[in-house]
Coordinates of C-alpha atoms and ligand atoms in Angstrom, one line a residue:
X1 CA 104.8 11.0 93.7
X2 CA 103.2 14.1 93.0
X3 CA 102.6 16.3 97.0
X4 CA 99.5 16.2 99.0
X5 CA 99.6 20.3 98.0
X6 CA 98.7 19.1 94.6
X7 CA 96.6 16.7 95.4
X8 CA 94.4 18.8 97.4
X9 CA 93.7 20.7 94.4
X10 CA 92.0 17.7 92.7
X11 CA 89.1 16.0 93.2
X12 CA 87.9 12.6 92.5
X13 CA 84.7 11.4 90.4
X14 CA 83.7 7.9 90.7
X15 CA 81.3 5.8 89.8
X16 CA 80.8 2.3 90.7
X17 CA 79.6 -0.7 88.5
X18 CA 78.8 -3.9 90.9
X19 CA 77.8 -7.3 89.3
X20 CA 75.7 -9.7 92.2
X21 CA 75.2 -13.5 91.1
X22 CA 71.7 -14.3 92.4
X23 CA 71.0 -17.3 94.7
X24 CA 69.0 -19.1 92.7
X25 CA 69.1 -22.7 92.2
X26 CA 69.6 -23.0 88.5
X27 CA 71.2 -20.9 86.1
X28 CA 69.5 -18.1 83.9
X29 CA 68.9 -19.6 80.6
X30 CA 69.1 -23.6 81.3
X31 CA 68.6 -25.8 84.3
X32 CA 72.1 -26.4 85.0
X33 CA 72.5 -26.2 89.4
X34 CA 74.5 -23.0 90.5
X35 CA 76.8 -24.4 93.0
X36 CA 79.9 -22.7 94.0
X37 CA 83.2 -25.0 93.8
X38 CA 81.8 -28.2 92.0
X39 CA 84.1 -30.2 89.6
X40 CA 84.9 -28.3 86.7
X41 CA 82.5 -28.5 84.1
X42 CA 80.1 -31.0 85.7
X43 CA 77.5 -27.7 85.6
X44 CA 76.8 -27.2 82.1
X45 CA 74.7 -28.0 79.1
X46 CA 74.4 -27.2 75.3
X47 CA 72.9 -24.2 76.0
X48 CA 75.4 -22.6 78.7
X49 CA 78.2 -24.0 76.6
X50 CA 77.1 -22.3 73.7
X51 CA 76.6 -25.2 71.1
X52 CA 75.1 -24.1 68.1
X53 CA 71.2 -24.5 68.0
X54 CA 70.4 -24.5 71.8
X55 CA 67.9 -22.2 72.9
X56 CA 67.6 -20.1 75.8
X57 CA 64.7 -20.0 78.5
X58 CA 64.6 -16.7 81.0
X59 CA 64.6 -18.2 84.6
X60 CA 61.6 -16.7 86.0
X61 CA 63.2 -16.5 89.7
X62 CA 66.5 -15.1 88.4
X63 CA 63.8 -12.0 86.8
X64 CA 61.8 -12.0 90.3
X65 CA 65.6 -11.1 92.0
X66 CA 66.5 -8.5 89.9
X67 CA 63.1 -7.1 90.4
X68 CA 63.8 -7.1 94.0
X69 CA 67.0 -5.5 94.0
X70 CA 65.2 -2.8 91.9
X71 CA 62.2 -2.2 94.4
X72 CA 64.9 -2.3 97.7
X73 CA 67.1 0.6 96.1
X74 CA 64.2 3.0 95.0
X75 CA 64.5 2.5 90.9
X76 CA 61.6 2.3 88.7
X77 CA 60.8 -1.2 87.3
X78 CA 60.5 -1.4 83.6
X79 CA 56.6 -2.6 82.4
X80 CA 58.5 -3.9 79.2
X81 CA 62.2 -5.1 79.1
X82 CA 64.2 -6.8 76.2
X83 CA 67.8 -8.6 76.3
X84 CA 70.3 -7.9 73.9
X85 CA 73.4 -9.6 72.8
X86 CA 76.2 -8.1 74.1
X87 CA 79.3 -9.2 71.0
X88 CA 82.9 -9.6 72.7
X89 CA 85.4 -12.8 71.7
X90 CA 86.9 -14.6 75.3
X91 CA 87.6 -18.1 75.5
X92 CA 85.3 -18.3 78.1
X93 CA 82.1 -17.3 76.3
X94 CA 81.5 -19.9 74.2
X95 CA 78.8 -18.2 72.5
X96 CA 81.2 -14.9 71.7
X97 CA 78.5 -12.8 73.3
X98 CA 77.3 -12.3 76.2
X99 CA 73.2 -12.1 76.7
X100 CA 72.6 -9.1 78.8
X101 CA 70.2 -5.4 78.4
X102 CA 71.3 -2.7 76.3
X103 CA 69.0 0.2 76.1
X104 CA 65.4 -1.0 77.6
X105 CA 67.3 -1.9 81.2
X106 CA 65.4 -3.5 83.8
X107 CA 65.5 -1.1 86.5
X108 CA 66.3 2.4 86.5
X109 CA 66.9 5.9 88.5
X110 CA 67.3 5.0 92.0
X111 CA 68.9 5.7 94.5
X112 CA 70.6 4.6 97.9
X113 CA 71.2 7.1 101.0
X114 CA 74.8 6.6 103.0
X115 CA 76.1 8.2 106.2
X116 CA 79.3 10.5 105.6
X117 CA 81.5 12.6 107.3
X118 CA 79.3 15.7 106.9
X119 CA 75.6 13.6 106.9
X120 CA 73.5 11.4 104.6
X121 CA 74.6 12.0 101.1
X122 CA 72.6 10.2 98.5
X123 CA 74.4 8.0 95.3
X124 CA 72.4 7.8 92.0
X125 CA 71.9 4.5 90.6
X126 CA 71.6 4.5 86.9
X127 CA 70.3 1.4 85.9
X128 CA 70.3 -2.3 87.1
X129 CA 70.1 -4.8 84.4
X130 CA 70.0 -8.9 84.4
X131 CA 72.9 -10.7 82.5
X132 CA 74.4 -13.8 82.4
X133 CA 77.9 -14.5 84.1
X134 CA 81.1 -16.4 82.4
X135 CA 83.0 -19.0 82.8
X136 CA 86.4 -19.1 84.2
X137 CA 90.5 -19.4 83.3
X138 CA 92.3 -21.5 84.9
X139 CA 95.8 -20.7 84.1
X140 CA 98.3 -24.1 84.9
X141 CA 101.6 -23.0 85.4
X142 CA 103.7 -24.1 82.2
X143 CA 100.7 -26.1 81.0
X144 CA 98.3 -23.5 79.4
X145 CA 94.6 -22.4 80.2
X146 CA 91.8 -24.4 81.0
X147 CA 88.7 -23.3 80.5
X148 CA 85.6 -23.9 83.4
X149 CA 81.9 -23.6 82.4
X150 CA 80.6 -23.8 85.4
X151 CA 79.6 -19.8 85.9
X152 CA 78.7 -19.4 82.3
X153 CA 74.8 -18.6 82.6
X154 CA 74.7 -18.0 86.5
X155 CA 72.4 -15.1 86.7
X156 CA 73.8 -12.1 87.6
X157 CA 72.6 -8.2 88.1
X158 CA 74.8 -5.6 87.0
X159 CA 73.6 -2.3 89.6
X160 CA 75.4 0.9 88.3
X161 CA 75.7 3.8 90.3
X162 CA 75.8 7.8 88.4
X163 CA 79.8 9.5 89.4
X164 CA 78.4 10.7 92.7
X165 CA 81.0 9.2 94.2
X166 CA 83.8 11.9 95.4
X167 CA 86.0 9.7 98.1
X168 CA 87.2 6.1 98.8
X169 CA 85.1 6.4 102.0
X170 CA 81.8 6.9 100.4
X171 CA 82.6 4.9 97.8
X172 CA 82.9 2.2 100.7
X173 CA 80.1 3.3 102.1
X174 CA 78.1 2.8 99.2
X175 CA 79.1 -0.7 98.7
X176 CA 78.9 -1.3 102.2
X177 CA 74.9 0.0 102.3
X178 CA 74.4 -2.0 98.8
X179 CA 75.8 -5.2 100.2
X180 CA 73.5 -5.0 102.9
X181 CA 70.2 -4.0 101.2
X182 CA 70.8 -7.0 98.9
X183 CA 71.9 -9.0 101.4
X184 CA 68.4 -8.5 103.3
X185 CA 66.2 -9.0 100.3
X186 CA 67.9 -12.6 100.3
X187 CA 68.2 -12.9 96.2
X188 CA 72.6 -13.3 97.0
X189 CA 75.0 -14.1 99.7
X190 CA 76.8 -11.6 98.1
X191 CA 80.3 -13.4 99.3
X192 CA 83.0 -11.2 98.0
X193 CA 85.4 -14.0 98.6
X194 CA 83.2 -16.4 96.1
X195 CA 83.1 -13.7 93.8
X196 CA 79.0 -13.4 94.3
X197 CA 79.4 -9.3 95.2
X198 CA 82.2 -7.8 92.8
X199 CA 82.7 -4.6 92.2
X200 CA 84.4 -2.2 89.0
X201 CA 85.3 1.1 90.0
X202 CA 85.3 4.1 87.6
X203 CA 87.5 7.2 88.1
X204 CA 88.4 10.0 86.8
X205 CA 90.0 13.2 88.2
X206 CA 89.2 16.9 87.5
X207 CA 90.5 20.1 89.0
X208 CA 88.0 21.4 92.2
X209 CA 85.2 23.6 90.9
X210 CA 85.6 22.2 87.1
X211 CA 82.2 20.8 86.3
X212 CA 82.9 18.4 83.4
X213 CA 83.9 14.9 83.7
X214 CA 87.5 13.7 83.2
X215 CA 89.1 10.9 81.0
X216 CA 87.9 7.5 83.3
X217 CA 89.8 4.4 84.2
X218 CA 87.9 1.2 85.1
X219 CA 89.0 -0.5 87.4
X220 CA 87.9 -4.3 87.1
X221 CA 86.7 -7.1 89.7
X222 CA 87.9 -5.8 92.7
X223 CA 86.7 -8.4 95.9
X224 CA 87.5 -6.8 99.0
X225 CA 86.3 -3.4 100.8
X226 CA 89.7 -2.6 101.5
X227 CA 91.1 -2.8 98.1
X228 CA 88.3 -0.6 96.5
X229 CA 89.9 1.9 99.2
X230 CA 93.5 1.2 98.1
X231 CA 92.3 1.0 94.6
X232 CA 91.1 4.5 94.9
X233 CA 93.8 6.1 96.6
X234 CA 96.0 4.6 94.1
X235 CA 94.2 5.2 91.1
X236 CA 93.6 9.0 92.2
X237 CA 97.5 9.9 92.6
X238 CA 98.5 8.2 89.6
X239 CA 96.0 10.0 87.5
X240 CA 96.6 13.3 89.1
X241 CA 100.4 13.3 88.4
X242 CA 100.0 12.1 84.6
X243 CA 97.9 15.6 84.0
X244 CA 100.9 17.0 86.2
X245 CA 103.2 15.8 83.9
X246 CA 101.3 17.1 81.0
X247 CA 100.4 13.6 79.8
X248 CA 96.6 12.7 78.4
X249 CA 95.2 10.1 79.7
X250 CA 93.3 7.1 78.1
X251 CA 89.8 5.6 78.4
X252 CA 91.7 2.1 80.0
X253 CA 90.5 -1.0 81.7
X254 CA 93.0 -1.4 84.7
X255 CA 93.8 -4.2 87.1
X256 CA 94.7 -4.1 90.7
X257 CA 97.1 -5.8 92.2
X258 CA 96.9 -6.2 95.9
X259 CA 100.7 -7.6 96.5
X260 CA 102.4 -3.8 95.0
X261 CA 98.3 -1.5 95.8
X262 CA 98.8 -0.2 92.6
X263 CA 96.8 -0.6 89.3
X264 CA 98.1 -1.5 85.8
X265 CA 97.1 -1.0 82.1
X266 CA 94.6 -4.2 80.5
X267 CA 93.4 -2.5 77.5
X268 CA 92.0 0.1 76.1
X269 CA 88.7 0.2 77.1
X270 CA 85.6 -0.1 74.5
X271 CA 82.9 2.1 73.7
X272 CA 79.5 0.5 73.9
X273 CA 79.1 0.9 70.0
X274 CA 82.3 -1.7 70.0
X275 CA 79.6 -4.4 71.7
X276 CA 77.4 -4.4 68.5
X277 CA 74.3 -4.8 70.7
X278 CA 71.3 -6.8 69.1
X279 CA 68.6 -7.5 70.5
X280 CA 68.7 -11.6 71.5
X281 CA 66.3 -13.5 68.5
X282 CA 65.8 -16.3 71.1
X283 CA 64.5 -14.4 74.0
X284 CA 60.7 -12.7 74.2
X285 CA 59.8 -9.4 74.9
X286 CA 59.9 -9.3 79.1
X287 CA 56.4 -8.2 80.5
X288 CA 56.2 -7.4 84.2
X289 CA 52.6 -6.6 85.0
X290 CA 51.7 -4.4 88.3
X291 CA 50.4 -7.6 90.3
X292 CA 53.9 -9.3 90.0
X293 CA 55.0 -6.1 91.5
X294 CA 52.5 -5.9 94.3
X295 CA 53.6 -8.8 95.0
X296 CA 57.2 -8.9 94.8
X297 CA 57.2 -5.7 97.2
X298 CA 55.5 -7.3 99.3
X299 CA 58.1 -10.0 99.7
X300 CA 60.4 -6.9 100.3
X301 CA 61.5 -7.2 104.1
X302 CA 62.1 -3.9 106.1
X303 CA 65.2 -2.9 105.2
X304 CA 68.1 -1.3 107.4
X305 CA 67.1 2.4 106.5
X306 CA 63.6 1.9 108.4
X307 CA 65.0 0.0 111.0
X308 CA 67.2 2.3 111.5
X309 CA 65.4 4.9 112.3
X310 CA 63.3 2.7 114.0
X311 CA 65.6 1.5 116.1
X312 CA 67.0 5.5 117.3
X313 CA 63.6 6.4 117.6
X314 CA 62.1 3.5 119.4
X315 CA 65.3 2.1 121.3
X316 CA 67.1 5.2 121.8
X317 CA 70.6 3.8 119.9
X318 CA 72.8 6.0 118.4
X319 CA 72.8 6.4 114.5
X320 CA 76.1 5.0 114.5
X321 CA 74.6 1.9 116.8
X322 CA 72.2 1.8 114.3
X323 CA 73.8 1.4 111.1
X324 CA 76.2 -1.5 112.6
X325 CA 73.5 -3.6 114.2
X326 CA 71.1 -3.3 111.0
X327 CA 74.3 -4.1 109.1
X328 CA 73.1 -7.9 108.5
X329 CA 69.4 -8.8 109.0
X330 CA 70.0 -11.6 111.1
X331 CA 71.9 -9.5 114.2
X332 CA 68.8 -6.8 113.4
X333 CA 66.4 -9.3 113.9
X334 CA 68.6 -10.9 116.8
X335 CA 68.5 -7.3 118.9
X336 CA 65.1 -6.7 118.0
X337 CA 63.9 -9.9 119.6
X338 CA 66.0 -9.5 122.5
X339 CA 65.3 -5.6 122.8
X340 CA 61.8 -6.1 123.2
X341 CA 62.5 -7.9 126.3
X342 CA 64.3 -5.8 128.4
X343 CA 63.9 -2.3 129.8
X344 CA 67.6 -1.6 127.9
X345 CA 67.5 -1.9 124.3
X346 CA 70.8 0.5 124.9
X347 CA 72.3 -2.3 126.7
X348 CA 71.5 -5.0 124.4
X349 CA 72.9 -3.1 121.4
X350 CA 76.1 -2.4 123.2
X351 CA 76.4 -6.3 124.1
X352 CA 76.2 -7.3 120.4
X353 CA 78.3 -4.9 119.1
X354 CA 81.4 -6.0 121.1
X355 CA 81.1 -8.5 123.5
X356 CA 79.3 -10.5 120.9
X357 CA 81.1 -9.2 117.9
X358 CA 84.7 -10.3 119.5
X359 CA 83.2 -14.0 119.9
X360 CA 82.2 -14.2 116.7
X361 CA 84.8 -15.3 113.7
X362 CA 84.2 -13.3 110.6
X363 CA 81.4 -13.6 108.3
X364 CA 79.3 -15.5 111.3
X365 CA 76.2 -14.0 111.7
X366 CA 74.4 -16.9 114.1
X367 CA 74.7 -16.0 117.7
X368 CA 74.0 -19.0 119.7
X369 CA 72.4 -17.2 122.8
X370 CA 68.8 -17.0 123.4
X371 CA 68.0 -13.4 122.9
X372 CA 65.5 -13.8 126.2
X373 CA 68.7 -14.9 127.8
X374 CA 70.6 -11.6 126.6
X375 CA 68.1 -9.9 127.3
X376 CA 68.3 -10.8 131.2
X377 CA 71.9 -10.2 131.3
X378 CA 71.1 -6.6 130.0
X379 CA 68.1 -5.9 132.5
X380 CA 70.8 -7.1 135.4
X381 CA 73.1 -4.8 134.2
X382 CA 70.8 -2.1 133.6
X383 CA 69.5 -2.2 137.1
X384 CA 72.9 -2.8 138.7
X385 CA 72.3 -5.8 139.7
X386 CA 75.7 -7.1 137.9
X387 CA 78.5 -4.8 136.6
X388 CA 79.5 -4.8 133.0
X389 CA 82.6 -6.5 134.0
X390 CA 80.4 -9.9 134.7
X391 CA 77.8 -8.9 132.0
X392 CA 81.1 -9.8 129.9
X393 CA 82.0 -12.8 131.7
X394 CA 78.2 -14.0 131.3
X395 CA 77.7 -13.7 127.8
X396 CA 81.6 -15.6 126.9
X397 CA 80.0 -18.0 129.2
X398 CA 76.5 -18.5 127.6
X399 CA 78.3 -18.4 124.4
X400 CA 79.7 -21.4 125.3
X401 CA 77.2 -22.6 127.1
X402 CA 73.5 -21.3 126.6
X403 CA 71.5 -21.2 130.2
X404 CA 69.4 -19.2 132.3
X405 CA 72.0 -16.3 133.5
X406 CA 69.8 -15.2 136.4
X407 CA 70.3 -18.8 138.0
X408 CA 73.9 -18.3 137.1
X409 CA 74.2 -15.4 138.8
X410 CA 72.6 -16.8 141.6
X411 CA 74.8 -20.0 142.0
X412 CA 77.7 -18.3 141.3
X413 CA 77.3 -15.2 143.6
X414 CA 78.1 -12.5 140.8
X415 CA 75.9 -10.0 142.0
X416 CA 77.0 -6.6 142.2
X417 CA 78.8 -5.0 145.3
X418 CA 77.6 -1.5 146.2
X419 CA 77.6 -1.7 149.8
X420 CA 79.5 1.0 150.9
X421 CA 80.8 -0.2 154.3
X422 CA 82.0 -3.3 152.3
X423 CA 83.7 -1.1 149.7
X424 CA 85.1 1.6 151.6
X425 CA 87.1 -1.1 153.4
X426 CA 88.7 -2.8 150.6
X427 CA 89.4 0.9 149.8
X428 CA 91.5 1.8 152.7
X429 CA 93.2 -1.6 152.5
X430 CA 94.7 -0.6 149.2
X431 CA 94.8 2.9 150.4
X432 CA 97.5 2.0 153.1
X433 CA 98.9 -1.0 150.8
X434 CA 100.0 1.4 147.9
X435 CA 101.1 4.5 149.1
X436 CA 103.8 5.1 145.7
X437 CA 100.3 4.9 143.9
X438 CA 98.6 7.1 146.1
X439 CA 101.4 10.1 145.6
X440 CA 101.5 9.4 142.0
X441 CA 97.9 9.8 141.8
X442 CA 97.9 12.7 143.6
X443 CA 100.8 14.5 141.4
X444 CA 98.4 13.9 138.5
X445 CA 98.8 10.6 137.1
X446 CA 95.5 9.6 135.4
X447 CA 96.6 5.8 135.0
X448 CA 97.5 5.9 138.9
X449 CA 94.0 6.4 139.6
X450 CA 92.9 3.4 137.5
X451 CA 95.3 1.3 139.1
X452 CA 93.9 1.9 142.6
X453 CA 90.5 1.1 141.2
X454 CA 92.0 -2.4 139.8
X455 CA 93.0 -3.0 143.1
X456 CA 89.4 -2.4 145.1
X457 CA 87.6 -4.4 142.1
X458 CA 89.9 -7.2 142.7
X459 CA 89.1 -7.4 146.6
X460 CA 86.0 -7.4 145.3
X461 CA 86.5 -10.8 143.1
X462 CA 85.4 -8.4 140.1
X463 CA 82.3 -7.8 141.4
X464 CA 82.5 -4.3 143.0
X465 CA 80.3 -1.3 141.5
X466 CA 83.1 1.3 139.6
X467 CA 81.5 4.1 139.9
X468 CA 80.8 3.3 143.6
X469 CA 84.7 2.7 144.3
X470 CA 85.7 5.3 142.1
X471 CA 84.0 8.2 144.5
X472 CA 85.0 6.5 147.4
X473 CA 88.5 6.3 146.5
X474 CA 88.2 9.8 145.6
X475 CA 86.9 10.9 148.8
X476 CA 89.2 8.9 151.4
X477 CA 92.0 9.9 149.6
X478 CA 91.7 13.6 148.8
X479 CA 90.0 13.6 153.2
X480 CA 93.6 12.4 154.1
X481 CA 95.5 15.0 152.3
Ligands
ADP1 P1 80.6 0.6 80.7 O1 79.9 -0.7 80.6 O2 81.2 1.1 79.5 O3 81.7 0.5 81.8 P2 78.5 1.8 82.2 O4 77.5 2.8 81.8 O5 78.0 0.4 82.5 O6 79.6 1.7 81.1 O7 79.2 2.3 83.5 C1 80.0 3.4 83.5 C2 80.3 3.8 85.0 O8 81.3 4.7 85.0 C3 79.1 4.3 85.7 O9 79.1 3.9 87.1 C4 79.3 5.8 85.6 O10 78.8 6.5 86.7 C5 80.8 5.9 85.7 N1 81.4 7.0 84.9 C6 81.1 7.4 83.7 N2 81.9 8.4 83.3 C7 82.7 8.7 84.3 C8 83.8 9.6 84.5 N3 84.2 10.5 83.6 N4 84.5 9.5 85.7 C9 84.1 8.6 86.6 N5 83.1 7.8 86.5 C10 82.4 7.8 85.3
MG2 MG1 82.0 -0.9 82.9
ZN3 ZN1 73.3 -25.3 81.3

């Protein structure tokens, strides 16, 4: 393995190609349903299996999507659009080509912004084009491939983004902001576990302060965040000690596997002149007129950028508040509902993002509280009416069980003690019960301190003010000394 001196004297170029299946009922080119995980081939037709003589017809919705997609990440929507035929032999694609765009793409130059290290940084999108997605292999140990239909003809965009890329972290970043932007126009699921959000990731390597572009691997269907990292990482050594070693390297199509985190050789990897691109005989010209745009934008929720800033400027969160709770739309539109209700947006946000977040299992986004009753629970805590201790213990209980937490709080007796005569004399209890503690405190043991305060909150059945006790304990024991 080449040294991390050498490595530092490389940088990466990457550029990332992500293919989204749109949520639409039926495929792009035939009525056939869209399902995820039906039987194999009960979802297909002459036309998505590719028998000779069946003819297309362009899903309208399928276009709408893509026209979405285009509008939420700044690109410029073609007035006129054609679809090729895109020539490559696989067993699954019947039709040996796959209908896609060539050179009069749907959407082009845009652009998304994403939060780095060192600021916002801003990733070029080249071009997002509509194409039609493939069947699938299923390889039978010892007994040969089968071949699925069911994907052939589910409509898919293809969003490629210019080599701005120059780490693993953007590039994570990127996907990360993309996911969500499509995710809030509502045209996919994008489930990276279903396949519906898949991502290619090009790379190549040059020396820091060369300008040109390197020799590029691509790296095919990767369908988790965390392998696009190790992908990367991978991808960027192993490149980086072949021009070490003095070897060239090769356009290639690469594989990762996630069981070894390294990548291995497919194929060589075609040039776009290899495709013989036609334009498709069976499909019209595609006209998209400025109304259908009016109103598509229109459709066009606000999307996380402007509620981000929204939500620092209005709320007072933190950017990095921000960008998790406008991460999915629904937990944006949960906290905005229960923000407005309370004098501590602050509070809410905080609530979400981990008592909330730690109840939830992955992937849930419903949160089965009333947001006016989060709401109360952060205007108790705001005004110290309950610590955040029971501001826990309230929303693990209204998660279980949704109810009015001011009556809780009531019935229960969970109210916040501040008194000070009340306090002070749990204090001196543990005072004179833990003298060791005391000493060790005293001698300079952070963690001794805390340990005191565990004992006053628990005299206090949980319910004592911490800051309160903390300056009381403070006092009464550095007064004795
Ligand atoms: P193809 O279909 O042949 O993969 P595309 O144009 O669809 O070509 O995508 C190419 C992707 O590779 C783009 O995201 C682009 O930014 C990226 N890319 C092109 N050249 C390089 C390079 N030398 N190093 C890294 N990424 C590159
Ligand atoms: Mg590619
Ligand atoms: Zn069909």
């Amino acid at each position: 393995m080449v040294s991390q001196n050498v490595l530092q004297k490389y940088e990466m170029v990457i550029g990332l190609e992500v293919h989204v299946e749109l949520k639409t009922r039926t495929k792009i080119f035939c009525s056939c349903p869209t399902d995820f995980g039906a039987e194999p081939n009960t979802q297909c037709c002459p036309i998505c299996a590719g028998l000779p003589g069946a003819l297309p017809v362009l899903n309208r919705q399928a276009l709408y999507y893509a026209i979405k997609a285009g509008l939420a990440t700044n690109c410029k929507i073609a007035s006129t659009t054609k679809q090729h035929r895109k020539h490559y032999f696989y067993p699954d694609l019947p039709n040996a080509y796959q209908i896609s765009q060539y050179d009069k793409p749907l959407c082009e130059n845009g652009y998304l912004d994403i939060e780095t290290g060192k600021g916002t940084k801003r990733i070029g999108i080249t071009r997002i084009h509509i194409e039609e997605d493939a069947g699938k292999l299923v390889h039978l140990e010892g007994e040969g491939t089968l071949i699925d239909c069911n994907r052939g003809g589910v409509p898919l965009i293809e969003i490629v983004s210019e080599p701005d890329i120059r780490s693993a972290e953007e590039a994570k970043a990127y996907l990360q902001k993309l996911r969500a932007v499509i995710m809030y126009t509502g045209i996919s699921d994008c489930k990276m576990n279903e396949g519906s959000f898949r991502c290619d990731v090009n790379i190549s390597v040059r020396k820091k302060g060369e300008k040109g572009l390197g020799v590029r691997a691509e790296i095919k269907n990767i369908n988790s965040f965390l392998f696009v990292v190790r992908a990367i990482e991978y991808e960027f050594a192993r490149q980086v000690e072949a021009i070490e070693a003095g070897e060239t390297l090769v356009q290639e199509t690469r594989r990762f596997d996630s069981a070894t985190g390294k990548t291995y050789s497919m194929r060589t990897k075609e040039n776009a002149t290899d495709y013989r691109y036609m334009p498709n005989p069976d499909l019209p010209v595609i006209e998209v007129t400025g109304e259908l745009l009016d109103r598509l934008k229109s459709e066009i929720p606000m999307l996380p950028d402007q509620r981000k800033k929204k939500y620092t400027e209005e709320y007072g969160l933190t950017p990095y508040a921000a960008e998790q709770i406008t991460v999915q739309r629904e937990t944006a539109d949960y906290f905005e509902k229960a923000a407005a209700l309370t004098d501590y947006p602050v509070l809410v946000a905080n609530m979400i993002l981990t008592d909330i977040a730690r109840l939830q299992q992955p992937d849930q986004t419903d949160i089965p509280i009333l947001p006016v009753h989060l709401a109360a629970i952060a205007q108790m805590a705001g005004e110290g009416r309950i610590n955040s201790r029971t501001g826990r213990i309230l929303v693990q209980e209204l998660w279980e069980n949704d109810t009015d937490p001011e009556k809780l709080v009531e019935e229960k007796g969970l109210e916040q003690i501040s008194d000070i005569n009340i306090l002070s004399g749990y204090a001196k209890e543990v005072i004179a019960e833990n003298p060791k503690t005391v000493s060790d405190y005293l001698s300079g043991k952070a963690a001794a301190f805390q340990a005191l305060v565990g004992q006053v909150m628990k005299k206090t059945g949980g319910r004592g003010n911490p800051v309160i006790i903390q300056e009381i304990l403070k006092r009464l024991i550095h007064k004795k000394e």
